[in-house]
Amino acid sequence: MKKKSILLIGFLFAFNLMFGQRTDVEGMMYLDENRRPIYSENIVIPDVNGYQVLKCDFHTHTVFSDGVVWPTIRAQEAWEEGLDAIALTEHIEYHPYKDDVKVDHNRSHELIETSSKKNNVLLIKGTEITRQTPPGHFNAIFIGDASSYIEENVSERDREAVMKASEQKAFIFWNHPGWRPNIAGSYEWIPFVDDLHKNKALHGIEVINGFGFHMKALDWCVDKGLTVMGTSDIHNLIGHDYDRSKDYVHRTMTLVLAKNRTPESIREALNAGRTVAWASKILAGKEENVKALFDACVKINPFHYTEENNGEKTNFYEIKNSSDLYFELKLKEGDATEQIVLYPQSKQLISAKAGQSSLTYEVTSTYVRSDKHLEVKLQLK
Ligand SMILES: [Zn+2]
Ligand SMILES: [Zn+2]
């Protein structure tokens, strides 16, 4: 090849790289500039009291039950959204695609074991025990062989079906109570559930499932010492169901305050109840966990300016949210800015009458009971 043409090819190659086009095969133009950039999102949440805050979704479906995607897509979505851990929880009793997809309760999990390892996303084995409502559905995670579960869906076997998970030492949570509010007993603390709880075969409840915040479930978790869960229960693509163009919108998930980023640490944290359910703008959990999370994310600086008006002094402060969480605050006690919206990774200015040592705000985007927001006392300097 002549020197000139080599230079020309070199130039074209550089030019095309610059503009995202390749022509390395004759007669072929690659239009890679039209591709969506592929990367894993980095959801920033500072450590809380020495615990890492892991982003986890323990309720998802694929075509191996009634989801509409192949398991690989779930692994890909989880990586792209920056999740730390997921579980595929196929229905044991419900397989609408069984004529096309062979029923195998362990298979979807097996299909993404390797890709999850490569992606550094922790894959927790799980299943959904899908009984009639009431009592409804239960997820079991950290399970053994899912093929040993009971497919036959008759009410006489409901208890046996859940106890199977208990025998495998699974972590069991009650799914979406209140999803069929018109059915009597579907959104009540029924004897069936009470019996599981008393026999240590119920460890948590889905307080938020996808787009439904089951507010009564938060009170049950607080009153009965159960772990607060938030899950997507995704059947379609995450990008189909969630408006990902908004920076504060993420799939509904559980924030797990874990000692380490390992399945063992997640299990320990779930057993200890160190979780907060996160649904985009809303955080729901036990007061101590929501408070610790807020305190780790939001700080107020000493005042940087004082304004004097007719002998009245007003101090100006910066309040900073160093997380990707979203907070809304409403003044409860003190003479200061009434409403504060803290967008992900942002600061706001607030003003307060000089001489006050603290301000009390309600964090109205959080719930520590169905009828109670987290209350925080901001110390002023
Ligand atoms: Zn369900
Ligand atoms: Zn489900």
Short mmCIF file of C-alpha atoms and ligand atoms in Angstrom, two decimals:
data_model
loop_
_atom_site.label_atom_id
_atom_site.label_comp_id
_atom_site.label_asym_id
_atom_site.label_seq_id
_atom_site.Cartn_x
_atom_site.Cartn_y
_atom_site.Cartn_z
CA MET A 1 0.00 0.00 0.00
CA LYS A 2 1.25 3.47 -0.86
CA LYS A 3 2.36 5.75 1.92
CA LYS A 4 -0.27 8.34 0.98
CA SER A 5 -3.18 5.94 1.27
CA ILE A 6 -1.90 4.63 4.59
CA LEU A 7 -1.89 8.20 5.88
CA LEU A 8 -5.37 8.72 4.47
CA ILE A 9 -6.68 5.56 6.14
CA GLY A 10 -5.01 6.64 9.38
CA PHE A 11 -6.66 10.04 9.10
CA LEU A 12 -10.07 8.54 8.29
CA PHE A 13 -9.73 6.13 11.20
CA ALA A 14 -8.90 9.00 13.59
CA PHE A 15 -11.68 11.14 12.09
CA ASN A 16 -14.21 8.34 12.46
CA LEU A 17 -13.13 7.58 16.01
CA MET A 18 -13.57 11.24 16.81
CA PHE A 19 -17.09 11.25 15.42
CA GLY A 20 -17.92 7.75 16.55
CA GLN A 21 -17.94 6.07 13.12
CA ARG A 22 -15.93 3.09 11.95
CA THR A 23 -15.39 1.95 8.35
CA ASP A 24 -12.87 -0.85 9.00
CA VAL A 25 -14.66 -3.27 6.65
CA GLU A 26 -14.97 -2.10 3.06
CA GLY A 27 -18.54 -1.24 2.15
CA MET A 28 -19.65 -1.04 5.75
CA MET A 29 -20.28 2.04 7.87
CA TYR A 30 -20.77 1.45 11.59
CA LEU A 31 -23.17 3.86 13.24
CA ASP A 32 -22.00 3.32 16.80
CA GLU A 33 -22.69 6.93 17.70
CA ASN A 34 -26.37 5.97 17.83
CA ARG A 35 -25.80 3.48 20.61
CA ARG A 36 -26.74 4.35 24.17
CA PRO A 37 -23.59 4.60 26.31
CA ILE A 38 -23.34 1.58 28.60
CA TYR A 39 -22.22 2.12 32.18
CA SER A 40 -23.18 1.24 35.70
CA GLU A 41 -24.77 4.04 37.66
CA ASN A 42 -23.00 5.05 40.85
CA ILE A 43 -25.71 5.64 43.46
CA VAL A 44 -24.03 7.59 46.23
CA ILE A 45 -25.16 7.05 49.81
CA PRO A 46 -22.59 7.67 52.58
CA ASP A 47 -21.87 4.96 55.15
CA VAL A 48 -24.28 5.00 58.08
CA ASN A 49 -22.82 4.41 61.57
CA GLY A 50 -20.01 2.38 59.97
CA TYR A 51 -22.39 0.30 57.83
CA GLN A 52 -22.35 0.30 54.03
CA VAL A 53 -25.72 1.11 52.50
CA LEU A 54 -26.39 -1.63 49.94
CA LYS A 55 -28.98 -1.15 47.20
CA CYS A 56 -30.96 -4.38 46.96
CA ASP A 57 -34.02 -5.68 45.12
CA PHE A 58 -35.23 -9.04 46.44
CA HIS A 59 -38.39 -9.39 44.33
CA THR A 60 -38.16 -9.71 40.53
CA HIS A 61 -39.62 -11.99 37.84
CA THR A 62 -38.58 -13.42 34.48
CA VAL A 63 -40.25 -15.66 31.85
CA PHE A 64 -39.57 -18.56 34.22
CA SER A 65 -42.74 -17.35 35.99
CA ASP A 66 -44.88 -14.42 34.75
CA GLY A 67 -42.20 -11.86 33.90
CA VAL A 68 -41.70 -10.88 30.27
CA VAL A 69 -37.90 -10.88 30.12
CA TRP A 70 -35.16 -13.50 30.01
CA PRO A 71 -33.08 -13.69 33.23
CA THR A 72 -30.01 -12.15 31.53
CA ILE A 73 -31.92 -8.87 31.19
CA ARG A 74 -32.46 -8.74 34.96
CA ALA A 75 -28.71 -9.14 35.54
CA GLN A 76 -27.99 -6.42 32.98
CA GLU A 77 -30.53 -3.98 34.45
CA ALA A 78 -29.25 -4.51 37.99
CA TRP A 79 -25.68 -3.74 36.90
CA GLU A 80 -26.68 -0.67 34.90
CA GLU A 81 -28.74 0.71 37.79
CA GLY A 82 -25.88 0.28 40.23
CA LEU A 83 -27.56 -2.28 42.48
CA ASP A 84 -25.50 -4.30 44.95
CA ALA A 85 -27.77 -7.34 45.19
CA ILE A 86 -30.81 -8.89 43.52
CA ALA A 87 -32.92 -12.02 43.74
CA LEU A 88 -35.02 -13.61 41.00
CA THR A 89 -38.16 -14.76 42.79
CA GLU A 90 -40.24 -16.80 40.37
CA HIS A 91 -43.70 -17.94 41.42
CA ILE A 92 -43.68 -21.55 42.56
CA GLU A 93 -47.37 -22.08 41.74
CA TYR A 94 -47.81 -19.96 38.61
CA HIS A 95 -46.17 -20.55 35.19
CA PRO A 96 -48.18 -18.94 32.39
CA TYR A 97 -45.45 -19.69 29.80
CA LYS A 98 -45.02 -23.36 30.72
CA ASP A 99 -45.81 -24.51 27.16
CA ASP A 100 -42.84 -22.49 25.88
CA VAL A 101 -40.48 -22.36 28.87
CA LYS A 102 -39.81 -25.60 30.74
CA VAL A 103 -40.81 -25.34 34.41
CA ASP A 104 -37.65 -25.45 36.51
CA HIS A 105 -37.73 -23.50 39.78
CA ASN A 106 -33.96 -23.16 40.00
CA ARG A 107 -33.21 -22.38 36.36
CA SER A 108 -33.52 -18.57 36.11
CA HIS A 109 -31.13 -18.15 39.04
CA GLU A 110 -28.64 -20.61 37.51
CA LEU A 111 -28.71 -18.78 34.18
CA ILE A 112 -27.31 -15.56 35.65
CA GLU A 113 -24.97 -16.89 38.33
CA THR A 114 -21.86 -16.38 36.22
CA SER A 115 -22.83 -13.01 34.72
CA SER A 116 -23.72 -11.69 38.17
CA LYS A 117 -20.27 -12.68 39.44
CA LYS A 118 -18.63 -10.94 36.46
CA ASN A 119 -20.78 -7.85 37.05
CA ASN A 120 -20.02 -7.84 40.79
CA VAL A 121 -23.74 -7.91 41.62
CA LEU A 122 -24.58 -10.24 44.52
CA LEU A 123 -27.16 -12.81 43.46
CA ILE A 124 -29.33 -14.11 46.29
CA LYS A 125 -31.42 -17.19 45.59
CA GLY A 126 -35.14 -16.73 46.14
CA THR A 127 -38.67 -17.70 45.18
CA GLU A 128 -42.24 -16.41 45.56
CA ILE A 129 -44.68 -18.66 47.39
CA THR A 130 -47.93 -17.65 45.69
CA ARG A 131 -50.97 -18.73 47.68
CA GLN A 132 -54.52 -17.46 47.22
CA THR A 133 -55.32 -14.10 48.85
CA PRO A 134 -55.61 -14.15 51.81
CA PRO A 135 -53.01 -15.02 53.00
CA GLY A 136 -51.44 -13.99 49.66
CA HIS A 137 -47.82 -14.16 48.58
CA PHE A 138 -44.59 -14.67 50.49
CA ASN A 139 -41.04 -14.31 49.28
CA ALA A 140 -38.35 -16.61 50.56
CA ILE A 141 -34.73 -15.60 49.97
CA PHE A 142 -31.49 -17.34 50.91
CA ILE A 143 -33.22 -20.59 49.95
CA GLY A 144 -31.85 -23.98 49.03
CA ASP A 145 -33.38 -26.16 46.31
CA ALA A 146 -36.50 -24.38 44.97
CA SER A 147 -37.77 -27.56 43.30
CA SER A 148 -38.60 -28.95 46.75
CA TYR A 149 -41.34 -26.30 47.21
CA ILE A 150 -45.07 -27.09 46.95
CA GLU A 151 -46.71 -26.24 43.60
CA GLU A 152 -50.18 -27.51 44.49
CA ASN A 153 -52.23 -24.44 45.37
CA VAL A 154 -54.92 -25.50 47.84
CA SER A 155 -55.52 -23.60 51.05
CA GLU A 156 -55.00 -26.73 53.20
CA ARG A 157 -51.36 -26.66 52.13
CA ASP A 158 -50.72 -22.91 52.62
CA ARG A 159 -48.95 -23.30 55.93
CA GLU A 160 -46.91 -26.27 54.74
CA ALA A 161 -45.87 -24.25 51.65
CA VAL A 162 -44.40 -21.43 53.73
CA MET A 163 -42.92 -23.76 56.36
CA LYS A 164 -40.92 -25.40 53.56
CA ALA A 165 -38.96 -22.15 53.30
CA SER A 166 -38.59 -22.01 57.06
CA GLU A 167 -37.12 -25.55 57.04
CA GLN A 168 -34.51 -24.27 54.55
CA LYS A 169 -33.66 -21.43 56.97
CA ALA A 170 -34.81 -18.87 54.42
CA PHE A 171 -35.49 -15.21 55.16
CA ILE A 172 -39.26 -14.93 54.60
CA PHE A 173 -41.28 -11.79 53.96
CA TRP A 174 -44.97 -11.17 53.32
CA ASN A 175 -45.48 -9.60 49.90
CA HIS A 176 -47.67 -6.65 49.00
CA PRO A 177 -50.33 -6.93 51.74
CA GLY A 178 -53.18 -4.73 50.55
CA TRP A 179 -52.68 -5.43 46.84
CA ARG A 180 -56.28 -6.70 46.66
CA PRO A 181 -57.97 -4.49 49.27
CA ASN A 182 -61.47 -5.57 48.16
CA ILE A 183 -60.91 -9.13 49.37
CA ALA A 184 -61.78 -9.53 53.05
CA GLY A 185 -58.73 -10.20 55.21
CA SER A 186 -56.22 -9.33 52.50
CA TYR A 187 -54.96 -6.20 54.26
CA GLU A 188 -55.28 -7.37 57.89
CA TRP A 189 -52.97 -8.94 60.41
CA ILE A 190 -54.72 -12.29 59.97
CA PRO A 191 -54.28 -15.37 62.22
CA PHE A 192 -52.34 -17.16 59.43
CA VAL A 193 -49.68 -14.46 59.43
CA ASP A 194 -49.70 -14.21 63.21
CA ASP A 195 -49.06 -17.95 63.43
CA LEU A 196 -46.09 -17.71 61.03
CA HIS A 197 -44.71 -14.80 63.02
CA LYS A 198 -45.05 -16.65 66.35
CA ASN A 199 -43.30 -19.66 64.83
CA LYS A 200 -40.42 -17.51 63.55
CA ALA A 201 -41.37 -18.22 59.94
CA LEU A 202 -42.02 -14.57 59.07
CA HIS A 203 -39.17 -12.08 59.17
CA GLY A 204 -40.26 -9.06 57.14
CA ILE A 205 -43.04 -7.38 55.15
CA GLU A 206 -43.01 -5.53 51.85
CA VAL A 207 -43.84 -2.03 52.99
CA ILE A 208 -43.34 -0.72 49.46
CA ASN A 209 -43.92 -2.98 46.45
CA GLY A 210 -43.25 -1.24 43.13
CA PHE A 211 -45.63 1.71 43.03
CA GLY A 212 -47.66 0.73 46.11
CA PHE A 213 -46.79 1.94 49.62
CA HIS A 214 -48.60 -0.42 52.01
CA MET A 215 -48.67 2.02 54.91
CA LYS A 216 -50.30 -0.34 57.44
CA ALA A 217 -47.43 -2.75 56.87
CA LEU A 218 -44.95 -0.17 58.19
CA ASP A 219 -46.81 -0.08 61.52
CA TRP A 220 -46.84 -3.90 61.66
CA CYS A 221 -43.08 -3.97 61.08
CA VAL A 222 -42.47 -1.39 63.82
CA ASP A 223 -44.88 -2.96 66.33
CA LYS A 224 -43.92 -6.59 65.76
CA GLY A 225 -40.19 -6.22 65.13
CA LEU A 226 -40.29 -7.28 61.49
CA THR A 227 -37.89 -6.09 58.80
CA VAL A 228 -39.05 -3.33 56.45
CA MET A 229 -38.71 -4.35 52.79
CA GLY A 230 -38.99 -2.38 49.55
CA THR A 231 -38.96 -4.22 46.22
CA SER A 232 -39.74 -3.60 42.57
CA ASP A 233 -41.65 -6.87 41.92
CA ILE A 234 -40.69 -6.04 38.34
CA HIS A 235 -42.25 -8.11 35.55
CA ASN A 236 -41.52 -5.86 32.55
CA LEU A 237 -38.34 -3.89 31.84
CA ILE A 238 -37.37 -1.41 34.57
CA GLY A 239 -37.10 1.22 31.83
CA HIS A 240 -40.65 0.44 30.73
CA ASP A 241 -42.20 0.87 34.17
CA TYR A 242 -40.06 3.61 35.77
CA ASP A 243 -39.53 7.16 34.50
CA ARG A 244 -35.76 6.98 34.50
CA SER A 245 -35.47 10.42 32.84
CA LYS A 246 -36.01 11.94 36.30
CA ASP A 247 -32.80 11.91 38.35
CA TYR A 248 -34.54 10.98 41.61
CA VAL A 249 -36.47 8.03 40.13
CA HIS A 250 -35.05 4.58 40.81
CA ARG A 251 -36.75 1.21 41.03
CA THR A 252 -38.23 0.57 44.47
CA MET A 253 -35.63 -1.23 46.57
CA THR A 254 -34.38 -2.05 50.05
CA LEU A 255 -31.44 -0.11 51.44
CA VAL A 256 -29.59 -2.61 53.61
CA LEU A 257 -27.20 -1.30 56.28
CA ALA A 258 -24.60 -4.05 56.09
CA LYS A 259 -21.21 -4.59 57.74
CA ASN A 260 -19.75 -5.78 54.44
CA ARG A 261 -20.82 -6.14 50.83
CA THR A 262 -21.41 -9.88 51.08
CA PRO A 263 -24.48 -12.16 51.12
CA GLU A 264 -23.66 -13.11 54.73
CA SER A 265 -23.64 -9.47 55.81
CA ILE A 266 -26.91 -8.81 53.97
CA ARG A 267 -28.48 -11.73 55.78
CA GLU A 268 -27.19 -10.48 59.13
CA ALA A 269 -28.57 -6.98 58.46
CA LEU A 270 -31.96 -8.35 57.36
CA ASN A 271 -32.16 -10.48 60.49
CA ALA A 272 -31.26 -7.44 62.59
CA GLY A 273 -33.85 -5.26 60.79
CA ARG A 274 -31.32 -2.66 59.53
CA THR A 275 -33.20 -1.64 56.37
CA VAL A 276 -35.05 1.26 54.83
CA ALA A 277 -37.48 0.90 51.91
CA TRP A 278 -36.65 3.40 49.16
CA ALA A 279 -39.12 4.39 46.45
CA SER A 280 -37.63 7.40 44.63
CA LYS A 281 -38.80 10.35 46.75
CA ILE A 282 -40.08 8.25 49.64
CA LEU A 283 -38.09 6.55 52.40
CA ALA A 284 -39.93 4.29 54.86
CA GLY A 285 -38.49 2.41 57.80
CA LYS A 286 -37.99 2.10 61.50
CA GLU A 287 -37.19 5.45 63.08
CA GLU A 288 -33.64 4.58 64.16
CA ASN A 289 -32.68 3.49 60.63
CA VAL A 290 -34.30 6.42 58.81
CA LYS A 291 -32.75 8.85 61.29
CA ALA A 292 -29.27 7.34 60.95
CA LEU A 293 -29.61 7.50 57.16
CA PHE A 294 -30.74 11.14 57.23
CA ASP A 295 -27.96 12.13 59.63
CA ALA A 296 -25.33 10.52 57.40
CA CYS A 297 -26.61 12.30 54.27
CA VAL A 298 -27.61 15.78 55.45
CA LYS A 299 -25.40 18.30 57.26
CA ILE A 300 -25.90 21.95 58.10
CA ASN A 301 -22.89 24.30 58.03
CA PRO A 302 -22.21 27.10 60.53
CA PHE A 303 -23.81 30.36 59.37
CA HIS A 304 -21.86 32.24 56.70
CA TYR A 305 -23.73 35.56 56.64
CA THR A 306 -25.83 37.72 58.94
CA GLU A 307 -28.34 40.24 57.68
CA GLU A 308 -29.60 43.05 59.90
CA ASN A 309 -32.99 44.58 59.30
CA ASN A 310 -34.50 47.14 61.74
CA GLY A 311 -32.32 45.70 64.52
CA GLU A 312 -33.41 42.09 63.74
CA LYS A 313 -30.60 39.71 62.84
CA THR A 314 -31.06 36.80 60.43
CA ASN A 315 -28.37 34.16 59.85
CA PHE A 316 -27.85 32.33 56.55
CA TYR A 317 -26.82 28.69 56.50
CA GLU A 318 -26.04 26.08 53.87
CA ILE A 319 -27.73 22.72 54.25
CA LYS A 320 -26.13 19.97 52.18
CA ASN A 321 -27.37 16.59 50.94
CA SER A 322 -24.34 14.52 50.00
CA SER A 323 -26.37 11.53 48.79
CA ASP A 324 -28.50 10.52 45.80
CA LEU A 325 -31.52 10.36 48.08
CA TYR A 326 -34.21 13.05 48.04
CA PHE A 327 -35.52 14.86 51.12
CA GLU A 328 -38.32 17.34 51.79
CA LEU A 329 -38.39 19.17 55.12
CA LYS A 330 -41.10 21.21 56.78
CA LEU A 331 -40.41 23.49 59.75
CA LYS A 332 -41.99 22.38 63.01
CA GLU A 333 -40.27 24.50 65.70
CA GLY A 334 -38.22 27.67 65.30
CA ASP A 335 -38.18 30.85 63.26
CA ALA A 336 -36.62 29.91 59.93
CA THR A 337 -37.19 28.78 56.33
CA GLU A 338 -40.51 26.90 56.23
CA GLN A 339 -39.89 24.33 53.47
CA ILE A 340 -36.67 22.80 52.22
CA VAL A 341 -36.30 20.51 49.21
CA LEU A 342 -32.98 18.69 49.10
CA TYR A 343 -32.50 17.24 45.63
CA PRO A 344 -29.93 14.46 45.17
CA GLN A 345 -26.38 15.76 45.81
CA SER A 346 -27.35 19.37 46.33
CA LYS A 347 -27.29 22.29 48.75
CA GLN A 348 -29.94 24.79 49.77
CA LEU A 349 -29.74 28.09 51.60
CA ILE A 350 -31.83 28.51 54.70
CA SER A 351 -32.27 31.54 56.89
CA ALA A 352 -33.07 31.62 60.59
CA LYS A 353 -33.61 34.33 63.16
CA ALA A 354 -30.32 34.78 65.04
CA GLY A 355 -30.02 33.51 68.61
CA GLN A 356 -31.70 30.13 68.09
CA SER A 357 -29.62 27.07 68.92
CA SER A 358 -31.66 24.57 66.94
CA LEU A 359 -34.53 24.11 64.49
CA THR A 360 -36.93 21.20 64.37
CA TYR A 361 -38.06 19.94 60.98
CA GLU A 362 -40.33 17.13 59.87
CA VAL A 363 -38.79 15.22 56.98
CA THR A 364 -42.05 14.87 55.06
CA SER A 365 -40.59 12.59 52.39
CA THR A 366 -39.91 9.95 55.05
CA TYR A 367 -42.23 7.69 57.05
CA VAL A 368 -41.40 6.03 60.36
CA ARG A 369 -45.03 5.01 60.91
CA SER A 370 -48.06 5.26 58.61
CA ASP A 371 -48.96 8.61 60.18
CA LYS A 372 -45.56 9.88 61.26
CA HIS A 373 -42.60 11.47 59.50
CA LEU A 374 -39.07 11.51 60.84
CA GLU A 375 -38.47 14.55 63.02
CA VAL A 376 -34.98 16.04 63.08
CA LYS A 377 -33.37 18.70 65.25
CA LEU A 378 -30.82 20.70 63.29
CA GLN A 379 -28.19 22.21 65.63
CA LEU A 380 -27.21 25.73 64.62
CA LYS A 381 -23.72 27.18 64.99
ZN ZN B 1 -46.90 -11.47 44.44
ZN ZN B 2 -44.00 -11.08 42.54
#
